[in-house]
Amino acid sequence: MIVERAPAKINLALHVRHRRPDGYHAIETLFAFARDGDAVSVELAAASSFTITGPFAAALSTLDNLVLAAIEAFASAFGTPGPLAIGLDKNLPVASGIGGGSADAAAVLRALARLTQVSPDDPRLAACAVELGADVPACLLGRAALGTGRGEQLAPLDGLAGTPLLLVNPRVAVSTAAVFARWDGEDRGPIAEGGLLDRALSGRNDLEAPARAIAPVIGDVLAVLGSTGAPLLTRMSGSGATCFALYRDATERAHAAAAIRASHPDWWCLESALA
Ligand SMILES: C[C@@](CO)(OP(=O)(O)O)[C@H](O)COP(=O)(O)OP(=O)(O)OC[C@H]1O[C@@H](n2ccc(N)nc2=O)[C@H](O)[C@@H]1O
Ligand SMILES: Nc1ncnc2c1ncn2[C@@H]1O[C@H](COP(=O)(O)OP(=O)(O)O)[C@@H](O)[C@H]1O
């Protein structure tokens, strides 16, 4: 059995530049990844099956799922590998700005490539990722990068690996399309040059205001994260509603997590680190 991790994606900064003729938005974003996330398992079997386990399994369909779309995309590009038993361990909240579905799709592409001895650098694999969604190429790369275009043009970046990270989601699902549709159309400028933390600190998430208009509780999450301990950076990720904080050390992160779990026991809270 082949197991591939599907780490949570974090947008350390997300600048929306303009709406393109194809309806997508040109963005500039600092992608980073957590050490934790979902996991996908794949093996050849007598008959096809797809099983979802984990804390967020109930939020997903086994009939309409990015995992199945990724298998289809791979089969169109490389031929069908045969009947597959697929498992998805769903640990990340769904529709939450940390790209869980995109991470799962990318993990399926990586797993099928290993199963069929396709090189992970095969350009047809990258083409499958582009077809599956704007965030899937970044998830296939799986390391910090500057993303431009719709997010699929990637330039790897170093600088923050190991930084303690806290992810907090108020358990409100937010539609990415609905948030982009509420963007006010104002280009507030590019991401600055420099080291990754400085670039992130001087950056923004231009989707925060439209996401907060849809889910005002995001403002509460940011306020609580910003006033608990002394984070290096607090921000919303992607189109929300998950927000994150970066810390100097794991003890500060643990204190913040304990305080937030006590004050908001209904929120999802994951202690992790940047990959
Ligand atoms: C906002 C971001 C930031 O990383 O993350 P999430 O909030 O989804 O995690 C991404 O750009 C999301 O990527 P992804 O979730 O793969 O988006 P897709 O499925 O391709 O697109 C969903 C919808 O979002 C809008 N969309 C997405 C990406 C983009 N650059 N411009 C857009 O306008 C489009 O309306 C599209 O129909
Ligand atoms: N394996 C999957 N994991 C998460 N969402 C999925 C999956 N397959 C399909 N979806 C659908 O994709 C949409 C976006 O989900 P997700 O990738 O979690 O959002 P986001 O990128 O905002 O974190 C959801 O509406 C969900 O129903």
mmCIF file of C-alpha atoms and ligand atoms in Angstrom:
data_model
loop_
_atom_site.group_PDB
_atom_site.id
_atom_site.type_symbol
_atom_site.label_atom_id
_atom_site.label_comp_id
_atom_site.label_asym_id
_atom_site.label_seq_id
_atom_site.Cartn_x
_atom_site.Cartn_y
_atom_site.Cartn_z
ATOM 1 C CA MET A 1 0.000 0.000 0.000
ATOM 2 C CA ILE A 2 1.261 3.471 -0.865
ATOM 3 C CA VAL A 3 0.564 6.253 1.646
ATOM 4 C CA GLU A 4 1.048 9.930 0.783
ATOM 5 C CA ARG A 5 0.640 12.781 3.225
ATOM 6 C CA ALA A 6 -1.598 15.688 2.191
ATOM 7 C CA PRO A 7 -0.346 18.601 4.311
ATOM 8 C CA ALA A 8 -2.419 21.701 5.011
ATOM 9 C CA LYS A 9 -1.563 24.641 2.759
ATOM 10 C CA ILE A 10 -1.130 28.079 4.309
ATOM 11 C CA ASN A 11 -1.111 31.395 2.462
ATOM 12 C CA LEU A 12 1.373 33.486 4.460
ATOM 13 C CA ALA A 13 0.243 36.392 2.252
ATOM 14 C CA LEU A 14 -2.335 36.558 -0.540
ATOM 15 C CA HIS A 15 -2.548 39.583 -2.820
ATOM 16 C CA VAL A 16 -5.322 39.709 -5.392
ATOM 17 C CA ARG A 17 -4.260 41.744 -8.426
ATOM 18 C CA HIS A 18 -7.061 41.657 -10.996
ATOM 19 C CA ARG A 19 -9.865 39.565 -12.449
ATOM 20 C CA ARG A 20 -8.797 37.788 -15.634
ATOM 21 C CA PRO A 21 -10.897 37.268 -18.765
ATOM 22 C CA ASP A 22 -11.277 33.558 -17.826
ATOM 23 C CA GLY A 23 -13.052 34.566 -14.592
ATOM 24 C CA TYR A 24 -10.147 33.574 -12.345
ATOM 25 C CA HIS A 25 -8.155 36.193 -10.439
ATOM 26 C CA ALA A 26 -4.467 36.889 -10.899
ATOM 27 C CA ILE A 27 -2.911 36.455 -7.467
ATOM 28 C CA GLU A 28 0.463 36.716 -5.783
ATOM 29 C CA THR A 29 0.767 34.461 -2.799
ATOM 30 C CA LEU A 30 3.361 33.079 -0.378
ATOM 31 C CA PHE A 31 2.489 29.405 -0.131
ATOM 32 C CA ALA A 32 3.719 27.415 2.846
ATOM 33 C CA PHE A 33 2.822 23.980 4.198
ATOM 34 C CA ALA A 34 2.171 22.543 7.619
ATOM 35 C CA ARG A 35 3.764 19.326 8.840
ATOM 36 C CA ASP A 36 0.249 17.903 9.432
ATOM 37 C CA GLY A 37 -2.827 17.304 7.339
ATOM 38 C CA ASP A 38 -4.805 14.582 5.600
ATOM 39 C CA ALA A 39 -3.376 11.285 4.312
ATOM 40 C CA VAL A 40 -4.222 9.277 1.205
ATOM 41 C CA SER A 41 -3.576 5.547 0.688
ATOM 42 C CA VAL A 42 -3.684 3.743 -2.644
ATOM 43 C CA GLU A 43 -3.323 0.066 -3.595
ATOM 44 C CA LEU A 44 -4.243 -2.145 -6.516
ATOM 45 C CA ALA A 45 -7.237 -4.321 -5.589
ATOM 46 C CA ALA A 46 -9.701 -6.844 -7.036
ATOM 47 C CA ALA A 47 -12.435 -4.173 -7.087
ATOM 48 C CA SER A 48 -12.434 -0.366 -6.814
ATOM 49 C CA SER A 49 -13.313 1.154 -3.445
ATOM 50 C CA PHE A 50 -13.048 4.551 -1.735
ATOM 51 C CA THR A 51 -13.245 4.898 2.043
ATOM 52 C CA ILE A 52 -13.062 8.158 4.016
ATOM 53 C CA THR A 53 -12.143 8.091 7.708
ATOM 54 C CA GLY A 54 -11.080 10.761 10.190
ATOM 55 C CA PRO A 55 -12.739 13.622 12.094
ATOM 56 C CA PHE A 56 -14.056 15.425 8.966
ATOM 57 C CA ALA A 57 -15.106 12.337 6.958
ATOM 58 C CA ALA A 58 -18.814 13.108 7.423
ATOM 59 C CA ALA A 59 -18.452 16.463 5.593
ATOM 60 C CA LEU A 60 -17.480 14.759 2.333
ATOM 61 C CA SER A 61 -19.062 12.645 -0.386
ATOM 62 C CA THR A 62 -17.375 9.489 -1.708
ATOM 63 C CA LEU A 63 -19.095 10.079 -5.078
ATOM 64 C CA ASP A 64 -18.170 13.718 -5.764
ATOM 65 C CA ASN A 65 -14.651 14.157 -4.419
ATOM 66 C CA LEU A 66 -11.393 15.726 -5.613
ATOM 67 C CA VAL A 67 -9.712 12.375 -4.867
ATOM 68 C CA LEU A 68 -11.817 10.758 -7.609
ATOM 69 C CA ALA A 69 -11.223 13.715 -9.956
ATOM 70 C CA ALA A 70 -7.475 13.248 -9.437
ATOM 71 C CA ILE A 71 -7.689 9.516 -10.248
ATOM 72 C CA GLU A 72 -9.615 10.363 -13.426
ATOM 73 C CA ALA A 73 -7.114 13.050 -14.451
ATOM 74 C CA PHE A 74 -4.209 10.655 -13.860
ATOM 75 C CA ALA A 75 -5.924 7.869 -15.859
ATOM 76 C CA SER A 76 -6.570 10.244 -18.804
ATOM 77 C CA ALA A 77 -2.906 11.245 -18.892
ATOM 78 C CA PHE A 78 -1.201 7.912 -18.179
ATOM 79 C CA GLY A 79 -3.841 5.173 -18.645
ATOM 80 C CA THR A 80 -5.781 3.462 -15.878
ATOM 81 C CA PRO A 81 -3.586 1.655 -13.338
ATOM 82 C CA GLY A 82 -6.416 -0.906 -12.685
ATOM 83 C CA PRO A 83 -8.998 -1.204 -9.867
ATOM 84 C CA LEU A 84 -7.832 0.756 -6.820
ATOM 85 C CA ALA A 85 -8.621 0.642 -3.116
ATOM 86 C CA ILE A 86 -8.329 4.268 -2.007
ATOM 87 C CA GLY A 87 -8.361 5.558 1.541
ATOM 88 C CA LEU A 88 -8.625 9.184 2.671
ATOM 89 C CA ASP A 89 -7.940 10.126 6.292
ATOM 90 C CA LYS A 90 -9.683 13.514 6.551
ATOM 91 C CA ASN A 91 -8.180 15.540 9.367
ATOM 92 C CA LEU A 92 -8.555 19.035 7.868
ATOM 93 C CA PRO A 93 -11.816 20.996 7.956
ATOM 94 C CA VAL A 94 -13.538 21.211 4.558
ATOM 95 C CA ALA A 95 -13.862 24.486 2.584
ATOM 96 C CA SER A 96 -11.599 26.233 5.068
ATOM 97 C CA GLY A 97 -8.812 28.055 3.168
ATOM 98 C CA ILE A 98 -6.118 25.465 3.877
ATOM 99 C CA GLY A 99 -6.589 23.595 0.623
ATOM 100 C CA GLY A 100 -7.536 20.218 2.041
ATOM 101 C CA GLY A 101 -9.205 19.066 -1.172
ATOM 102 C CA SER A 102 -6.278 20.341 -3.260
ATOM 103 C CA ALA A 103 -3.794 18.627 -0.935
ATOM 104 C CA ASP A 104 -5.736 15.355 -1.245
ATOM 105 C CA ALA A 105 -5.793 15.612 -5.054
ATOM 106 C CA ALA A 106 -2.044 16.289 -5.163
ATOM 107 C CA ALA A 107 -1.381 13.369 -2.785
ATOM 108 C CA VAL A 108 -3.371 11.067 -5.104
ATOM 109 C CA LEU A 109 -1.274 12.207 -8.093
ATOM 110 C CA ARG A 110 1.943 11.542 -6.137
ATOM 111 C CA ALA A 111 0.692 8.135 -4.937
ATOM 112 C CA LEU A 112 -0.397 6.995 -8.418
ATOM 113 C CA ALA A 113 2.903 8.186 -9.893
ATOM 114 C CA ARG A 114 4.752 6.039 -7.330
ATOM 115 C CA LEU A 115 2.432 3.064 -7.965
ATOM 116 C CA THR A 116 2.988 3.179 -11.722
ATOM 117 C CA GLN A 117 6.628 4.297 -11.678
ATOM 118 C CA VAL A 118 5.874 7.663 -13.288
ATOM 119 C CA SER A 119 8.533 10.239 -12.465
ATOM 120 C CA PRO A 120 7.310 12.878 -9.962
ATOM 121 C CA ASP A 121 8.845 15.439 -12.351
ATOM 122 C CA ASP A 122 6.856 14.228 -15.395
ATOM 123 C CA PRO A 123 5.306 17.395 -16.913
ATOM 124 C CA ARG A 124 2.056 15.464 -17.533
ATOM 125 C CA LEU A 125 1.658 15.132 -13.754
ATOM 126 C CA ALA A 126 1.984 18.913 -13.392
ATOM 127 C CA ALA A 127 -0.602 19.320 -16.193
ATOM 128 C CA CYS A 128 -3.040 17.084 -14.242
ATOM 129 C CA ALA A 129 -2.534 19.325 -11.194
ATOM 130 C CA VAL A 130 -3.300 22.518 -13.150
ATOM 131 C CA GLU A 131 -6.508 20.958 -14.477
ATOM 132 C CA LEU A 132 -7.676 19.951 -10.962
ATOM 133 C CA GLY A 133 -7.622 23.417 -9.349
ATOM 134 C CA ALA A 134 -5.652 26.589 -8.769
ATOM 135 C CA ASP A 135 -4.032 25.315 -5.549
ATOM 136 C CA VAL A 136 -3.207 21.777 -6.707
ATOM 137 C CA PRO A 137 0.162 22.621 -8.404
ATOM 138 C CA ALA A 138 1.392 24.242 -5.161
ATOM 139 C CA CYS A 139 0.232 21.185 -3.196
ATOM 140 C CA LEU A 140 2.002 18.888 -5.695
ATOM 141 C CA LEU A 141 5.223 20.877 -5.149
ATOM 142 C CA GLY A 142 4.571 20.688 -1.391
ATOM 143 C CA ARG A 143 7.084 23.293 -0.275
ATOM 144 C CA ALA A 144 7.092 27.034 0.363
ATOM 145 C CA ALA A 145 6.879 29.019 -2.872
ATOM 146 C CA LEU A 146 5.824 32.316 -4.390
ATOM 147 C CA GLY A 147 2.731 31.602 -6.491
ATOM 148 C CA THR A 148 1.633 33.840 -9.358
ATOM 149 C CA GLY A 149 -0.842 33.520 -12.229
ATOM 150 C CA ARG A 150 -3.877 31.750 -10.690
ATOM 151 C CA GLY A 151 -1.370 30.366 -8.174
ATOM 152 C CA GLU A 152 0.075 27.726 -10.514
ATOM 153 C CA GLN A 153 3.329 29.527 -11.453
ATOM 154 C CA LEU A 154 5.658 28.602 -8.625
ATOM 155 C CA ALA A 155 9.066 29.825 -7.489
ATOM 156 C CA PRO A 156 10.330 27.868 -4.422
ATOM 157 C CA LEU A 157 11.323 29.856 -1.312
ATOM 158 C CA ASP A 158 13.204 28.952 1.851
ATOM 159 C CA GLY A 159 13.277 30.502 5.259
ATOM 160 C CA LEU A 160 10.663 29.425 7.807
ATOM 161 C CA ALA A 161 10.863 25.606 8.017
ATOM 162 C CA GLY A 162 10.197 24.395 11.549
ATOM 163 C CA THR A 163 8.447 27.595 12.694
ATOM 164 C CA PRO A 164 5.749 26.689 15.271
ATOM 165 C CA LEU A 165 2.272 27.148 13.793
ATOM 166 C CA LEU A 166 -1.258 27.198 15.176
ATOM 167 C CA LEU A 167 -4.284 26.775 12.905
ATOM 168 C CA VAL A 168 -7.733 27.800 14.152
ATOM 169 C CA ASN A 169 -11.052 27.359 12.358
ATOM 170 C CA PRO A 170 -14.403 28.440 13.822
ATOM 171 C CA ARG A 171 -16.116 25.483 12.065
ATOM 172 C CA VAL A 172 -17.790 27.663 9.456
ATOM 173 C CA ALA A 173 -17.346 26.509 5.841
ATOM 174 C CA VAL A 174 -16.644 29.353 3.373
ATOM 175 C CA SER A 175 -16.964 29.020 -0.422
ATOM 176 C CA THR A 176 -13.814 30.140 -2.279
ATOM 177 C CA ALA A 177 -15.833 31.282 -5.318
ATOM 178 C CA ALA A 178 -18.181 33.374 -3.119
ATOM 179 C CA VAL A 179 -15.232 35.120 -1.427
ATOM 180 C CA PHE A 180 -13.473 35.969 -4.725
ATOM 181 C CA ALA A 181 -16.819 37.266 -6.069
ATOM 182 C CA ARG A 182 -16.928 39.786 -3.159
ATOM 183 C CA TRP A 183 -13.373 41.108 -3.705
ATOM 184 C CA ASP A 184 -13.611 44.896 -4.155
ATOM 185 C CA GLY A 185 -11.521 45.009 -7.357
ATOM 186 C CA GLU A 186 -8.762 47.169 -5.904
ATOM 187 C CA ASP A 187 -5.166 46.130 -6.652
ATOM 188 C CA ARG A 188 -3.253 47.067 -3.486
ATOM 189 C CA GLY A 189 0.131 46.132 -4.931
ATOM 190 C CA PRO A 190 2.576 43.261 -5.104
ATOM 191 C CA ILE A 191 4.304 41.242 -2.397
ATOM 192 C CA ALA A 192 7.603 42.890 -1.339
ATOM 193 C CA GLU A 193 11.022 41.407 -2.032
ATOM 194 C CA GLY A 194 13.194 40.069 0.805
ATOM 195 C CA GLY A 195 13.252 37.191 3.276
ATOM 196 C CA LEU A 196 10.151 35.035 3.647
ATOM 197 C CA LEU A 197 9.099 36.317 7.097
ATOM 198 C CA ASP A 198 9.632 39.976 6.119
ATOM 199 C CA ARG A 199 7.672 39.447 2.920
ATOM 200 C CA ALA A 200 4.855 37.795 4.864
ATOM 201 C CA LEU A 201 4.836 40.481 7.581
ATOM 202 C CA SER A 202 4.640 43.320 5.071
ATOM 203 C CA GLY A 203 1.988 41.461 3.055
ATOM 204 C CA ARG A 204 -1.768 41.051 3.412
ATOM 205 C CA ASN A 205 -4.597 38.687 2.737
ATOM 206 C CA ASP A 206 -6.813 40.632 0.330
ATOM 207 C CA LEU A 207 -9.553 38.023 0.766
ATOM 208 C CA GLU A 208 -9.893 38.742 4.502
ATOM 209 C CA ALA A 209 -12.421 41.585 4.130
ATOM 210 C CA PRO A 210 -14.704 39.702 1.684
ATOM 211 C CA ALA A 211 -14.476 36.517 3.772
ATOM 212 C CA ARG A 212 -15.330 38.440 6.959
ATOM 213 C CA ALA A 213 -18.374 39.923 5.214
ATOM 214 C CA ILE A 214 -19.580 36.338 4.650
ATOM 215 C CA ALA A 215 -18.408 34.889 7.979
ATOM 216 C CA PRO A 216 -17.953 37.670 10.609
ATOM 217 C CA VAL A 217 -16.667 35.109 13.147
ATOM 218 C CA ILE A 218 -13.317 35.263 11.257
ATOM 219 C CA GLY A 219 -12.811 38.665 12.947
ATOM 220 C CA ASP A 220 -13.215 36.962 16.354
ATOM 221 C CA VAL A 221 -10.676 34.259 15.439
ATOM 222 C CA LEU A 222 -8.110 36.868 14.340
ATOM 223 C CA ALA A 223 -8.713 38.963 17.462
ATOM 224 C CA VAL A 224 -8.295 35.962 19.770
ATOM 225 C CA LEU A 225 -5.147 34.723 17.961
ATOM 226 C CA GLY A 226 -3.614 38.216 17.979
ATOM 227 C CA SER A 227 -4.261 38.785 21.696
ATOM 228 C CA THR A 228 -3.105 35.361 22.941
ATOM 229 C CA GLY A 229 0.649 35.207 23.571
ATOM 230 C CA ALA A 230 3.022 37.088 21.261
ATOM 231 C CA PRO A 231 2.739 35.592 17.773
ATOM 232 C CA LEU A 232 5.205 36.625 15.050
ATOM 233 C CA LEU A 233 2.318 36.813 12.575
ATOM 234 C CA THR A 234 -1.444 36.195 12.623
ATOM 235 C CA ARG A 235 -3.477 36.092 9.436
ATOM 236 C CA MET A 236 -6.367 34.374 7.637
ATOM 237 C CA SER A 237 -5.310 31.682 5.130
ATOM 238 C CA GLY A 238 -6.703 31.499 1.584
ATOM 239 C CA SER A 239 -10.391 32.361 1.350
ATOM 240 C CA GLY A 240 -10.921 31.487 5.032
ATOM 241 C CA ALA A 241 -12.210 30.787 7.521
ATOM 242 C CA THR A 242 -9.041 29.156 8.947
ATOM 243 C CA CYS A 243 -6.614 31.633 10.510
ATOM 244 C CA PHE A 244 -3.068 30.918 11.619
ATOM 245 C CA ALA A 245 -0.396 32.230 13.935
ATOM 246 C CA LEU A 246 3.381 31.711 13.825
ATOM 247 C CA TYR A 247 5.395 31.629 17.081
ATOM 248 C CA ARG A 248 9.017 31.884 18.194
ATOM 249 C CA ASP A 249 8.875 28.570 20.044
ATOM 250 C CA ALA A 250 6.686 25.555 20.742
ATOM 251 C CA THR A 251 6.013 26.583 24.357
ATOM 252 C CA GLU A 252 4.399 29.867 23.220
ATOM 253 C CA ARG A 253 2.325 27.921 20.704
ATOM 254 C CA ALA A 254 1.221 25.414 23.358
ATOM 255 C CA HIS A 255 0.154 28.222 25.732
ATOM 256 C CA ALA A 256 -1.829 29.940 22.988
ATOM 257 C CA ALA A 257 -3.484 26.657 21.946
ATOM 258 C CA ALA A 258 -4.440 25.833 25.543
ATOM 259 C CA ALA A 259 -5.932 29.303 26.075
ATOM 260 C CA ILE A 260 -7.932 29.193 22.830
ATOM 261 C CA ARG A 261 -9.206 25.642 23.485
ATOM 262 C CA ALA A 262 -10.382 26.792 26.943
ATOM 263 C CA SER A 263 -12.103 29.966 25.728
ATOM 264 C CA HIS A 264 -13.519 28.482 22.475
ATOM 265 C CA PRO A 265 -13.918 24.719 22.936
ATOM 266 C CA ASP A 266 -16.068 24.512 19.786
ATOM 267 C CA TRP A 267 -13.319 25.852 17.473
ATOM 268 C CA TRP A 268 -10.950 23.486 15.621
ATOM 269 C CA CYS A 269 -7.376 24.091 16.734
ATOM 270 C CA LEU A 270 -4.280 22.305 15.360
ATOM 271 C CA GLU A 271 -0.772 22.683 16.757
ATOM 272 C CA SER A 272 1.758 22.120 13.997
ATOM 273 C CA ALA A 273 4.890 23.637 12.434
ATOM 274 C CA LEU A 274 5.788 24.898 8.985
ATOM 275 C CA ALA A 275 7.309 22.187 6.768
HETATM 276 C C1 LIG B 1 -7.906 31.186 -2.404
HETATM 277 C C2 LIG B 1 -6.893 30.078 -2.523
HETATM 278 C C3 LIG B 1 -5.485 30.648 -2.200
HETATM 279 O O1 LIG B 1 -4.503 29.637 -2.158
HETATM 280 O O2 LIG B 1 -7.067 29.020 -1.601
HETATM 281 P P1 LIG B 1 -8.336 28.334 -0.808
HETATM 282 O O3 LIG B 1 -9.081 29.373 -0.065
HETATM 283 O O4 LIG B 1 -9.201 27.652 -1.805
HETATM 284 O O5 LIG B 1 -7.689 27.338 0.130
HETATM 285 C C4 LIG B 1 -6.826 29.547 -3.981
HETATM 286 O O6 LIG B 1 -6.494 30.586 -4.862
HETATM 287 C C5 LIG B 1 -8.039 28.839 -4.464
HETATM 288 O O7 LIG B 1 -7.617 27.671 -5.105
HETATM 289 P P2 LIG B 1 -8.627 26.423 -5.364
HETATM 290 O O8 LIG B 1 -9.406 26.139 -4.115
HETATM 291 O O9 LIG B 1 -7.802 25.316 -5.952
HETATM 292 O O10 LIG B 1 -9.558 27.067 -6.395
HETATM 293 P P3 LIG B 1 -10.354 26.443 -7.645
HETATM 294 O O11 LIG B 1 -11.057 25.210 -7.186
HETATM 295 O O12 LIG B 1 -9.466 26.386 -8.831
HETATM 296 O O13 LIG B 1 -11.396 27.616 -7.873
HETATM 297 C C6 LIG B 1 -12.560 27.806 -7.106
HETATM 298 C C7 LIG B 1 -13.158 29.143 -7.502
HETATM 299 O O14 LIG B 1 -12.403 30.199 -6.873
HETATM 300 C C8 LIG B 1 -12.248 31.303 -7.742
HETATM 301 N N1 LIG B 1 -10.812 31.545 -7.982
HETATM 302 C C9 LIG B 1 -9.874 30.641 -7.580
HETATM 303 C C10 LIG B 1 -8.535 30.912 -7.765
HETATM 304 C C11 LIG B 1 -8.153 32.143 -8.384
HETATM 305 N N2 LIG B 1 -6.877 32.454 -8.579
HETATM 306 N N3 LIG B 1 -9.116 33.018 -8.775
HETATM 307 C C12 LIG B 1 -10.437 32.741 -8.566
HETATM 308 O O15 LIG B 1 -11.286 33.557 -8.908
HETATM 309 C C13 LIG B 1 -13.010 30.975 -9.005
HETATM 310 O O16 LIG B 1 -14.308 31.500 -8.865
HETATM 311 C C14 LIG B 1 -13.076 29.453 -8.979
HETATM 312 O O17 LIG B 1 -14.212 28.966 -9.649
HETATM 313 N N1 LIG B 2 -11.190 15.471 -0.666
HETATM 314 C C1 LIG B 2 -11.781 16.658 -0.449
HETATM 315 N N2 LIG B 2 -11.450 17.391 0.630
HETATM 316 C C2 LIG B 2 -12.017 18.600 0.842
HETATM 317 N N3 LIG B 2 -12.958 19.138 0.056
HETATM 318 C C3 LIG B 2 -13.338 18.447 -1.025
HETATM 319 C C4 LIG B 2 -12.767 17.187 -1.322
HETATM 320 N N4 LIG B 2 -13.333 16.751 -2.454
HETATM 321 C C5 LIG B 2 -14.217 17.684 -2.849
HETATM 322 N N5 LIG B 2 -14.239 18.714 -1.997
HETATM 323 C C6 LIG B 2 -15.049 19.943 -2.128
HETATM 324 O O1 LIG B 2 -14.147 20.999 -2.479
HETATM 325 C C7 LIG B 2 -14.530 22.230 -1.857
HETATM 326 C C8 LIG B 2 -13.277 22.948 -1.358
HETATM 327 O O2 LIG B 2 -12.758 22.242 -0.302
HETATM 328 P P1 LIG B 2 -11.322 22.513 0.335
HETATM 329 O O3 LIG B 2 -10.260 22.106 -0.586
HETATM 330 O O4 LIG B 2 -11.323 21.907 1.704
HETATM 331 O O5 LIG B 2 -11.371 24.090 0.463
HETATM 332 P P2 LIG B 2 -10.258 25.144 0.727
HETATM 333 O O6 LIG B 2 -9.327 25.083 -0.436
HETATM 334 O O7 LIG B 2 -10.972 26.444 0.853
HETATM 335 O O8 LIG B 2 -9.607 24.737 2.014
HETATM 336 C C9 LIG B 2 -15.509 21.866 -0.747
HETATM 337 O O9 LIG B 2 -16.733 22.481 -1.046
HETATM 338 C C10 LIG B 2 -15.670 20.356 -0.788
HETATM 339 O O10 LIG B 2 -17.000 19.919 -0.742
#
